[in-house]
XYZ file of C-alpha atoms in Angstrom:
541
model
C -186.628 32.981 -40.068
C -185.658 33.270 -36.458
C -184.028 29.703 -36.052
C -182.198 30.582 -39.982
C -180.766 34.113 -38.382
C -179.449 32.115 -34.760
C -177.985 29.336 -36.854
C -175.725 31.191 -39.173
C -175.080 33.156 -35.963
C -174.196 29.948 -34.197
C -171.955 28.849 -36.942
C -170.091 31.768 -37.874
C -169.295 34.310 -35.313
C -167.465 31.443 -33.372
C -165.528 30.848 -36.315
C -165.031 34.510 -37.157
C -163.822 35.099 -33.521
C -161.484 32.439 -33.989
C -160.438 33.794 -36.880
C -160.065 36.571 -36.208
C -158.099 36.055 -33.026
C -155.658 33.273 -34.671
C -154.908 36.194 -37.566
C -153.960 38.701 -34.561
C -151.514 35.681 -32.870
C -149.782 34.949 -36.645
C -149.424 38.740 -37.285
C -147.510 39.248 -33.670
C -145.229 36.095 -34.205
C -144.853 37.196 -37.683
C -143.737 40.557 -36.625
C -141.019 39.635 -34.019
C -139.739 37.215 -36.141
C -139.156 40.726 -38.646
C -137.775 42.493 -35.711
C -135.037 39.904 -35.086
C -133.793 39.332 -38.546
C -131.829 36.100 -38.943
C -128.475 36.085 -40.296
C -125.839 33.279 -41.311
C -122.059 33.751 -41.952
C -122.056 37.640 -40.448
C -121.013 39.575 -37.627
C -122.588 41.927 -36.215
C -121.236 45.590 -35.710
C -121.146 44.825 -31.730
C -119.247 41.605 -32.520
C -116.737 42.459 -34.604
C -112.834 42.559 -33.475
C -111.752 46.229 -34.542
C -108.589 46.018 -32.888
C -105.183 46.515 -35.091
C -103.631 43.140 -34.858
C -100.607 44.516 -36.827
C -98.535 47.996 -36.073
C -96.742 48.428 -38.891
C -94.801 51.625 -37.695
C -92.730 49.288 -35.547
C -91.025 47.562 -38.576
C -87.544 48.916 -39.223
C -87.727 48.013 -42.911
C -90.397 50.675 -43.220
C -88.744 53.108 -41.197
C -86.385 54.001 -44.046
C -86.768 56.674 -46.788
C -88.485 55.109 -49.712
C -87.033 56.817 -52.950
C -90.113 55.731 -54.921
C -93.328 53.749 -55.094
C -91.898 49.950 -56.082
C -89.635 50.311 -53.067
C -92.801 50.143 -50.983
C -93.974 47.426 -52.825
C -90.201 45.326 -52.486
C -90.521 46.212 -48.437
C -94.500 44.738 -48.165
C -93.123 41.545 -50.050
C -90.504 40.754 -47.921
C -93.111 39.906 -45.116
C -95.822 39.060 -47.092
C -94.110 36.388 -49.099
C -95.801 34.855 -52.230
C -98.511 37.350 -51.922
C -97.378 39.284 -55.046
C -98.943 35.213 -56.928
C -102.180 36.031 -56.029
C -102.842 39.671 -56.412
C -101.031 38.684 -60.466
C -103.917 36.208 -60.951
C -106.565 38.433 -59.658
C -108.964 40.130 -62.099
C -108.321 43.233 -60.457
C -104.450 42.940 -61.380
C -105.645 41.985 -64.833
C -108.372 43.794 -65.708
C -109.436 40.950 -67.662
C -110.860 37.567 -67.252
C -111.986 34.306 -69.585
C -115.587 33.747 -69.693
C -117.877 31.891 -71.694
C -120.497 34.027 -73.586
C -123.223 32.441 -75.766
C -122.429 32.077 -79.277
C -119.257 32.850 -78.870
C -117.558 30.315 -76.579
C -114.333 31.662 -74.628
C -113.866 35.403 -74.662
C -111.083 37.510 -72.877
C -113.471 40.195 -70.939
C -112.431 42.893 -68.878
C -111.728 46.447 -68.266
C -108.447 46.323 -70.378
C -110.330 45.183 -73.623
C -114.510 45.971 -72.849
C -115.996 48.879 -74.497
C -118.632 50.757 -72.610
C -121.040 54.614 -73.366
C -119.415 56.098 -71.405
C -115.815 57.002 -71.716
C -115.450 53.833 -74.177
C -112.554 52.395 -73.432
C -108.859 52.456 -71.739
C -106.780 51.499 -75.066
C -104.199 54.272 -76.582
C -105.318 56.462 -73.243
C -103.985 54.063 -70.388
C -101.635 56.385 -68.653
C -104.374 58.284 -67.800
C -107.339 55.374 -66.690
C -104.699 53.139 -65.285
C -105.180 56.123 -62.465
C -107.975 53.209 -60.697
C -105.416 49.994 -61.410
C -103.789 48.346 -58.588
C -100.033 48.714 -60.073
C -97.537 51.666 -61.369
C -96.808 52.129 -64.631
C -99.021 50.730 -66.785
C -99.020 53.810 -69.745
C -99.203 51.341 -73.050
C -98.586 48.196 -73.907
C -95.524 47.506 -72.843
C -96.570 47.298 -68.789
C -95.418 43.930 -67.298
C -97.738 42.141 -65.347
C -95.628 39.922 -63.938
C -93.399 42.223 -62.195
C -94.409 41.771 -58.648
C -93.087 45.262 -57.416
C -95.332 46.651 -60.379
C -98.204 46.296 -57.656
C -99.523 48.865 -55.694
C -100.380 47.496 -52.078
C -100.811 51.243 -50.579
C -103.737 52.208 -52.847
C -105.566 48.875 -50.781
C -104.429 49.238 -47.156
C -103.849 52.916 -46.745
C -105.273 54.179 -43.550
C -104.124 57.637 -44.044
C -106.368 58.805 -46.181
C -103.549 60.984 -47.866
C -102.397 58.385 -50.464
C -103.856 59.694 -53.959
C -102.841 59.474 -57.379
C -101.407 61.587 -59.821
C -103.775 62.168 -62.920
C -101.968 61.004 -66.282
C -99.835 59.365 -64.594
C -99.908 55.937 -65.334
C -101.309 54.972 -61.350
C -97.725 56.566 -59.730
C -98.755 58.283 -56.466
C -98.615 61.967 -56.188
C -95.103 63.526 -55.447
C -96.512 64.907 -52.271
C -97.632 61.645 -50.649
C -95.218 60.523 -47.727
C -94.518 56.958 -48.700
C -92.774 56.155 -45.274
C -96.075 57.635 -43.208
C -98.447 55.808 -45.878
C -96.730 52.452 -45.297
C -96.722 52.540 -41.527
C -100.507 53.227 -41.349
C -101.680 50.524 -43.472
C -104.691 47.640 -42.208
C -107.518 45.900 -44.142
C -109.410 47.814 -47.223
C -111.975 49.894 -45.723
C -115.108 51.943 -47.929
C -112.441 54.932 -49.027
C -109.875 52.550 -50.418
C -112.562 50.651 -52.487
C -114.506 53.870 -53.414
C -111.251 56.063 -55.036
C -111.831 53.517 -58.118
C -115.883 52.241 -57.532
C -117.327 55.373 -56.480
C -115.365 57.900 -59.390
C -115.506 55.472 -62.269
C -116.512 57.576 -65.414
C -114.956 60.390 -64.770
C -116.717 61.774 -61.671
C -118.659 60.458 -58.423
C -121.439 58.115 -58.813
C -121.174 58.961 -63.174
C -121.496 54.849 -63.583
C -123.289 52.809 -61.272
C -126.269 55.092 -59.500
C -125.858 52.778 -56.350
C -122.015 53.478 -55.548
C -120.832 56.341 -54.361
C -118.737 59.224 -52.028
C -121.963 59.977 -49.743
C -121.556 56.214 -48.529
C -118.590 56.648 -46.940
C -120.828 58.290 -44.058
C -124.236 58.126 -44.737
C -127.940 57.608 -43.580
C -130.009 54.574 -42.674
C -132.240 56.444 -45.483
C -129.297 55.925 -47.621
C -127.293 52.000 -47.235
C -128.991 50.016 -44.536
C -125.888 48.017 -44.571
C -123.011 51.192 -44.642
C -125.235 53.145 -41.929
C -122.405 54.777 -39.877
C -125.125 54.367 -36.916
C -125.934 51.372 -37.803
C -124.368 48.390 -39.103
C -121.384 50.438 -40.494
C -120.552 47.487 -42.729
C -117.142 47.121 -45.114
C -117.545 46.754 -48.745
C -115.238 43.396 -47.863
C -117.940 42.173 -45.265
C -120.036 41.248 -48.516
C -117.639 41.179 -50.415
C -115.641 38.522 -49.026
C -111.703 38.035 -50.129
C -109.631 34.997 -49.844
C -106.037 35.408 -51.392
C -106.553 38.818 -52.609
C -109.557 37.112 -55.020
C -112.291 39.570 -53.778
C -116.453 37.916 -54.795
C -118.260 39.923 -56.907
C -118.723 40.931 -60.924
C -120.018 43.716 -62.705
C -122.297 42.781 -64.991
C -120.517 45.881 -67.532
C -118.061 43.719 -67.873
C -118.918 39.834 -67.536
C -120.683 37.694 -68.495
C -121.365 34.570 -66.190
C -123.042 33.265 -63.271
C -120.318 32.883 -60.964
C -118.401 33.825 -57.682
C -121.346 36.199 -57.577
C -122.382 38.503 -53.950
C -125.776 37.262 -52.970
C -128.397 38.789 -50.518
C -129.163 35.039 -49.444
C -125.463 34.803 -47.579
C -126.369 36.312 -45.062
C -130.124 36.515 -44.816
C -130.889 33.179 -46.677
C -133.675 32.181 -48.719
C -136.003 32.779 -46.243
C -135.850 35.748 -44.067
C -139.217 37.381 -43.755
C -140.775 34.781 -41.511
C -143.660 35.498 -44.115
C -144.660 32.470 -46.503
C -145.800 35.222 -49.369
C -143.063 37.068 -48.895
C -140.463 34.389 -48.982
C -142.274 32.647 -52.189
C -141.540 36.039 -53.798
C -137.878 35.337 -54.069
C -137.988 32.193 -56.263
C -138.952 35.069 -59.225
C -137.983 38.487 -58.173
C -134.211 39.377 -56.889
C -134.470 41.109 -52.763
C -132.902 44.182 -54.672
C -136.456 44.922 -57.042
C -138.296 45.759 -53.572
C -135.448 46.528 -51.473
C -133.556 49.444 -53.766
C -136.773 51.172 -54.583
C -134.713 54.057 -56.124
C -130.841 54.930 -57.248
C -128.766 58.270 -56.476
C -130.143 58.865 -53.208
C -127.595 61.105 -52.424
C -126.110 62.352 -55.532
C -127.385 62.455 -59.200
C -125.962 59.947 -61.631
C -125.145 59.834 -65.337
C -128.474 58.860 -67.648
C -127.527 59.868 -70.955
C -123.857 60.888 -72.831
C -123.974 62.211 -75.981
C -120.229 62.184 -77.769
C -121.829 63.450 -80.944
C -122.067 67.312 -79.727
C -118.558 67.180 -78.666
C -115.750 69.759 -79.960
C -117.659 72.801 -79.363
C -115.379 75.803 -78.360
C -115.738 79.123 -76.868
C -115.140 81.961 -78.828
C -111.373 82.121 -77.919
C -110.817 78.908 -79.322
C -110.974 77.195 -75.938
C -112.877 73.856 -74.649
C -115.884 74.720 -72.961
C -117.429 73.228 -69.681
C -121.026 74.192 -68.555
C -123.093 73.000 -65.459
C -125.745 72.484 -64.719
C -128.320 73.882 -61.599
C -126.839 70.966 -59.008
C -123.317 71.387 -60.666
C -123.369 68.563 -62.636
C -121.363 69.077 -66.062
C -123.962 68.829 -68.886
C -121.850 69.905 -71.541
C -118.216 69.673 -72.352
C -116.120 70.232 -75.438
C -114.245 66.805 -74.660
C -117.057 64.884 -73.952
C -120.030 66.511 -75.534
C -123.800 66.718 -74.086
C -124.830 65.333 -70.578
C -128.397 64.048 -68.550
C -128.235 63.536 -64.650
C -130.877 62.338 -61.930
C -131.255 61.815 -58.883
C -133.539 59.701 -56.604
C -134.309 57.642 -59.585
C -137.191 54.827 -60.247
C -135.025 51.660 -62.025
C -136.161 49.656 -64.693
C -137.030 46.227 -64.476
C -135.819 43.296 -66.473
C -135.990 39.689 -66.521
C -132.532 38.481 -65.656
C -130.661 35.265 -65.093
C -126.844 36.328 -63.982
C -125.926 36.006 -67.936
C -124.258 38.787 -70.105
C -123.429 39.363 -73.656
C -121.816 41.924 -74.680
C -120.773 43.782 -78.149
C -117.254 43.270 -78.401
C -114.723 46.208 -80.889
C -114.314 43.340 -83.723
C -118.322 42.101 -83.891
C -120.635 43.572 -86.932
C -123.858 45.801 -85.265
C -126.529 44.115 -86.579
C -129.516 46.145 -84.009
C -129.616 49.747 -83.043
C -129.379 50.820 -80.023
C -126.443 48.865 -79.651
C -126.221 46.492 -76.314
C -123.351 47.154 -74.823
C -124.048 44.749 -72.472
C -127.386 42.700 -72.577
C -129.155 40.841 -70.204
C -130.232 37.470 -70.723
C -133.256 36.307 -68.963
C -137.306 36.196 -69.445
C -140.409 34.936 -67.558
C -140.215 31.073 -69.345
C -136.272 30.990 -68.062
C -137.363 28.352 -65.488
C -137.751 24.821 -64.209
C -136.162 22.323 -67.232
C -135.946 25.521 -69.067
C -133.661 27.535 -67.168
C -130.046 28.229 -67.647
C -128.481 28.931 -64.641
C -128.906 26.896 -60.922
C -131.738 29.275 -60.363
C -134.533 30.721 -62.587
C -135.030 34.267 -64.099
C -136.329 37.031 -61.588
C -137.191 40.494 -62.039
C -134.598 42.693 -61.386
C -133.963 46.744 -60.697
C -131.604 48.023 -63.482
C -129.757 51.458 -63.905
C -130.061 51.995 -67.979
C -127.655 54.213 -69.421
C -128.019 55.733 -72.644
C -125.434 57.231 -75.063
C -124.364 58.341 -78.243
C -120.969 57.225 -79.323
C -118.526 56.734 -82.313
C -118.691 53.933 -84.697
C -117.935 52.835 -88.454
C -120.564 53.076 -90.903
C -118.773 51.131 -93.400
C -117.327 48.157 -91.595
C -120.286 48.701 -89.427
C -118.029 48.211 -86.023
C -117.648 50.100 -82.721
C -114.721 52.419 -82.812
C -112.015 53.070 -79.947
C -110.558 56.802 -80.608
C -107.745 57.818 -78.677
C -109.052 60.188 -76.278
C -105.766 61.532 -74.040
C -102.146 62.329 -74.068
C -99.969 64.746 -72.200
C -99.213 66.710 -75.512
C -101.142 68.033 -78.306
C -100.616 67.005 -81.775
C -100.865 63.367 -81.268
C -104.143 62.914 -82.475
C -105.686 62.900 -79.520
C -109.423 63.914 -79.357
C -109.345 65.621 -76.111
C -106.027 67.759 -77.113
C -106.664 68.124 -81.009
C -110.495 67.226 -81.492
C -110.504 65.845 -84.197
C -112.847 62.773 -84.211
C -111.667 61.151 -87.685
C -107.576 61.391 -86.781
C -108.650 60.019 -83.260
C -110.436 57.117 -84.428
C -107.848 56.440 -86.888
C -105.038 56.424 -84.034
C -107.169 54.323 -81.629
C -107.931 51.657 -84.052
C -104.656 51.609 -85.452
C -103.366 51.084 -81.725
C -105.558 47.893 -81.770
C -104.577 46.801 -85.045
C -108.133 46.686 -86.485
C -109.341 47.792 -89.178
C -111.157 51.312 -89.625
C -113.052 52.903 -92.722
C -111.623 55.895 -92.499
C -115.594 56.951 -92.191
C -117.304 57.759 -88.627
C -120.769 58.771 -87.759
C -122.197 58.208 -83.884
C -124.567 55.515 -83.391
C -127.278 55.256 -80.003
C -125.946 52.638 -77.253
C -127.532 51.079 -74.511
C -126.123 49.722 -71.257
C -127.435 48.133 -68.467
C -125.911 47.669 -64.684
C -128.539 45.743 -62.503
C -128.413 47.739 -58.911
C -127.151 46.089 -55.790
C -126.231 48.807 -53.201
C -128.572 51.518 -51.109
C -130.707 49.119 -49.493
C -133.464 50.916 -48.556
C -134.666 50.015 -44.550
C -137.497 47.978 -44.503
C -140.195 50.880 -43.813
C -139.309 52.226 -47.808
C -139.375 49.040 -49.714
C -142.146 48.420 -52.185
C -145.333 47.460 -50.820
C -147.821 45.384 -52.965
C -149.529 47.852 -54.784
C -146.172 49.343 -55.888
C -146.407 46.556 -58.350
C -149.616 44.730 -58.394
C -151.639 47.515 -59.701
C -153.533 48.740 -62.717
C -152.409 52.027 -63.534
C -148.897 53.062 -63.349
C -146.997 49.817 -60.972
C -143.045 49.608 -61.283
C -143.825 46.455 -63.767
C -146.135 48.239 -66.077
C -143.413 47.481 -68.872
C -142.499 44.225 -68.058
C -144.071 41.494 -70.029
C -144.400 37.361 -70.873
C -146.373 36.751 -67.770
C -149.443 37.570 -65.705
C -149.323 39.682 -62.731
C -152.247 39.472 -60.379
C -153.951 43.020 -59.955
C -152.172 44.082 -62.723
C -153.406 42.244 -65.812
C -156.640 41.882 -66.894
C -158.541 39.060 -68.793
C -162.526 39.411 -69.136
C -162.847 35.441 -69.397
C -160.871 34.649 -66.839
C -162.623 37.112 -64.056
C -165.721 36.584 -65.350
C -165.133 32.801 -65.054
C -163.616 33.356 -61.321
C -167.024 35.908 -60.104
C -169.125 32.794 -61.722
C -167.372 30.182 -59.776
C -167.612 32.437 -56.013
C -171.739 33.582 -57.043
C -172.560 29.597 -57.729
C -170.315 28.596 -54.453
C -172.577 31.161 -52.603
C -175.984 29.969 -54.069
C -174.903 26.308 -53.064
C -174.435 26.461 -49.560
C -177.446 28.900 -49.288
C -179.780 25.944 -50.759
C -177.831 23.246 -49.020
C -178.429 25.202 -45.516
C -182.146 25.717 -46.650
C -182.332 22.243 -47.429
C -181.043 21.077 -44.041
C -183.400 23.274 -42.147
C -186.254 21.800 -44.547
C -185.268 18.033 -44.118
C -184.546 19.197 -40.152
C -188.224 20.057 -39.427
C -189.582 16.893 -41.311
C -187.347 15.049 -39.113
C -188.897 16.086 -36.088
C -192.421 15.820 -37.333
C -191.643 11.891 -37.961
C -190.153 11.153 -34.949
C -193.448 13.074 -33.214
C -195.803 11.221 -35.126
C -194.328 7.776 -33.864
C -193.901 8.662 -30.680
């Protein structure tokens, strides 16, 4: 029993040691390779040229009184020839692009003709949500987009931070705004001129996305790793990267393909944990699912919009507007019945960069209505996939509403919502939901019922901002757990410490007792056929 104890003794607490020891080197490697963080095609904040190469103020064409906002526009073109051609193919001049969709082959997508839940849609009410476009004037149809003094370079490159505006006004400036001052201070687009449009879409800050908005124009490690004023302080254009006023990057709300996309892998590559399990992770799950471990840090965002409670008025006949305990609105005669949070968990879908989405003219045929739907699931891989890379498991902001539709052609209906006056059917001057709907559609030319009801919509807007630092991402058992993990509700495939199948484990314990019992009776044996050994070799001797 003696010689069995100093054997395994012999054997194995060298090779523990070793162990042991070579874990301890890997682990220290491992983590300075985390603590120096290798990026490709980036600057870093210490790096970076800040300087102004270009004073404007100096310019005598932009000394001059400007007696409105296209004369800015005619003076920016004079230097910056043939510019006008590329902001007028750029889907932010458009507000439309062409994009293949399943099914349906070619489609015309975009702001200017997408339905979404939440203030549904810009036709019949531009004047008043052309307030985010990058031109002047655009209050109906008629707007031409191939004016070039139509566009509005200040909204871009003002460095002022007094350019705004006007609400209703079809994206004209505010009569206030010095247009001589504004065009002497002008330089690249930094997080303010980006955020007036991405950070207030829906009617408020941070109503749409969850991930975009006013608090990251100064904010927290805690908050954007990236937009950290102490620490990287990054641009929205140092992701997303312009060349000839075509600026990478689509929303998902309103696209539908897997192209000129903003990828983590840019900068960091495909590898950047200097951690083999890590880095195998991202083959199947996006950097955002563990990195953007919750949404609306800062400020609450939109969840849920119910048009249906809409109209109610105050005994005086008047539109009412309650809010909530944080100040949130969560009711308002215009609008109807409201849900915010903040610091939210996401939702987690399989997703492959693909959209469809439920276009005005298309028959519901599932309720709640996709407004947009993400295509994607576990088997979306290897000769199976779709896209250049497989499915992964992404974090998603859902957002649920209530809107209005036709019963009877069974269609999604665009009301008109605004107009300066009342008594032009407008639901947000007259409120009355029938007369709206019948204006908006007739505005389109489509066909309505003359019937409405409100139907439940879903939409979905996968998260890409508020990196969390590496300290808050997931950890393992954030997901591969029992009881409660972030992909409790996400099916199609088996996740280790998660899922459980009796055959399989019992199988697996089998397997490891019967490896145990073997190399116990092959060490016994040894010893055995050791001794016998000896007792030969004595007897010849």
């Amino acid at each position: 029993m003696k010689k069995l104890v100093i054997f395994f003794l012999a054997i194995f607490l060298p090779l523990f040691v070793i162990t042991l020891l070579a874990d301890q080197e890997e682990e220290e490697e491992a983590d300075q390779k985390k603590q120096e963080i290798k990026l490709v095609n980036y600057i870093r904040k210490a790096n970076r040229n800040t300087r102004e190469i270009v004073d404007h103020s100096k310019f005598e064409v932009l000394k001059g009184h400007f007696e409105n906002a296209h004369k800015v526009t005619e003076a920016c073109l004079g230097c910056h020839t043939e510019r006008h051609i590329e902001i007028m193919e750029s889907p932010h001049w458009k507000w439309e692009r062409n994009e293949v969709i399943e099914g349906k082959g070619v489609i015309t997508l975009g702001k200017k003709n997408t339905l979404n839940n939440f203030c549904i849609g810009i036709s019949g009410s531009e004047a008043t949500c052309t307030r985010c476009h990058i031109g002047y004037g655009w209050k109906d149809k008629s707007f031409d987009f191939n004016e070039p003094t139509n566009i509005d370079c200040l909204v871009c490159h003002d460095q002022t931070g007094t350019y705004e505006k006007e609400k209703g006004a079809a994206g004209y400036p505010k009569e206030n705004v010095n247009l001589n001052y504004v065009a002497k201070n002008v330089g690249s687009p930094g997080r303010e001129n980006c955020g007036v449009c991405h950070f207030w879409g829906g009617g408020g800050n941070n109503v749409k996305h969850g991930d975009l908005e006013k608090a990251m124009i100064d904010c927290s490690r805690e908050i954007d790793v990236h937009m950290a004023t102490e620490g990287e302080d990054m641009s929205c254009i140092e992701c997303h990267r312009t060349e000839n006023h075509n600026i990478t990057g689509k929303l998902y709300a309103l696209s539908s393909e897997n192209k000129n996309r903003v990828t983590c892998e840019q900068c960091h590559t495909e590898k950047p944990h200097g951690d083999d399990i890590l880095d195998d992770h991202i083959c199947r799950v996006a950097c955002q699912t563990c990195h953007i471990p919750y949404y609306a840090k800062a400020n609450a965002t939109k969840m849920i919009w119910d048009w249906s409670t809409a109209g109610k008025l105050d005994g005086d006949g008047h539109p009412k507007h309650e809010n909530d305990a944080d100040g949130n609105h969560k009711y308002m005669s215009i609008k109807g019945t409201f849900i915010w949070d903040d610091h939210v968990v996401p939702e987690y879908y399989w997703f492959n960069g693909l959209a469809d989405h439920q276009l005005i003219d298309e028959k519901i045929e599932s309720i709640p209505v996709q407004m947009n739907s993400l295509d994607g699931k576990y088997m979306d891989k290897g000769l199976c996939r779709k896209t250049s890379t497989p499915s992964k498991i992404w974090p998603v902001k859902v957002h649920r509403g209530k809107q209005i539709w036709d019963p009877v052609n069974k269609t999604l209906v665009q009301p008109k919502l605004w107009d300066k006056e009342e008594g032009q059917g407008t639901y947000w001057n007259d409120f009355d939901w029938g007369l709206a709907a019948e204006k908006g559609m007739d505005y389109l030319e489509l066909p309505y019922s003359g019937e409405y009801d409100f139907v439940e919509t879903e939409m979905y807007w996968p998260l890409n901002h508020q990196v969390a630092p590496k300290e808050q991402s997931l950890k393992c058992n954030d997901c591969h757990t029992r009881h409660n993990g972030r992909l409790e509700s996400l099916g199609d495939f088996y996740l280790p410490g998660r899922d459980h199948k009796a055959g399989v484990e019992i199988f697996g314990i089998f397997l490891i007792a019967a490896s145990i019992i073997g190399v116990m009776i092959h060490t016994v044996c040894r010893i055995i056929s050791g001794k016998k050994c000896k007792l030969n070799n004595y007897t010849k001797n």
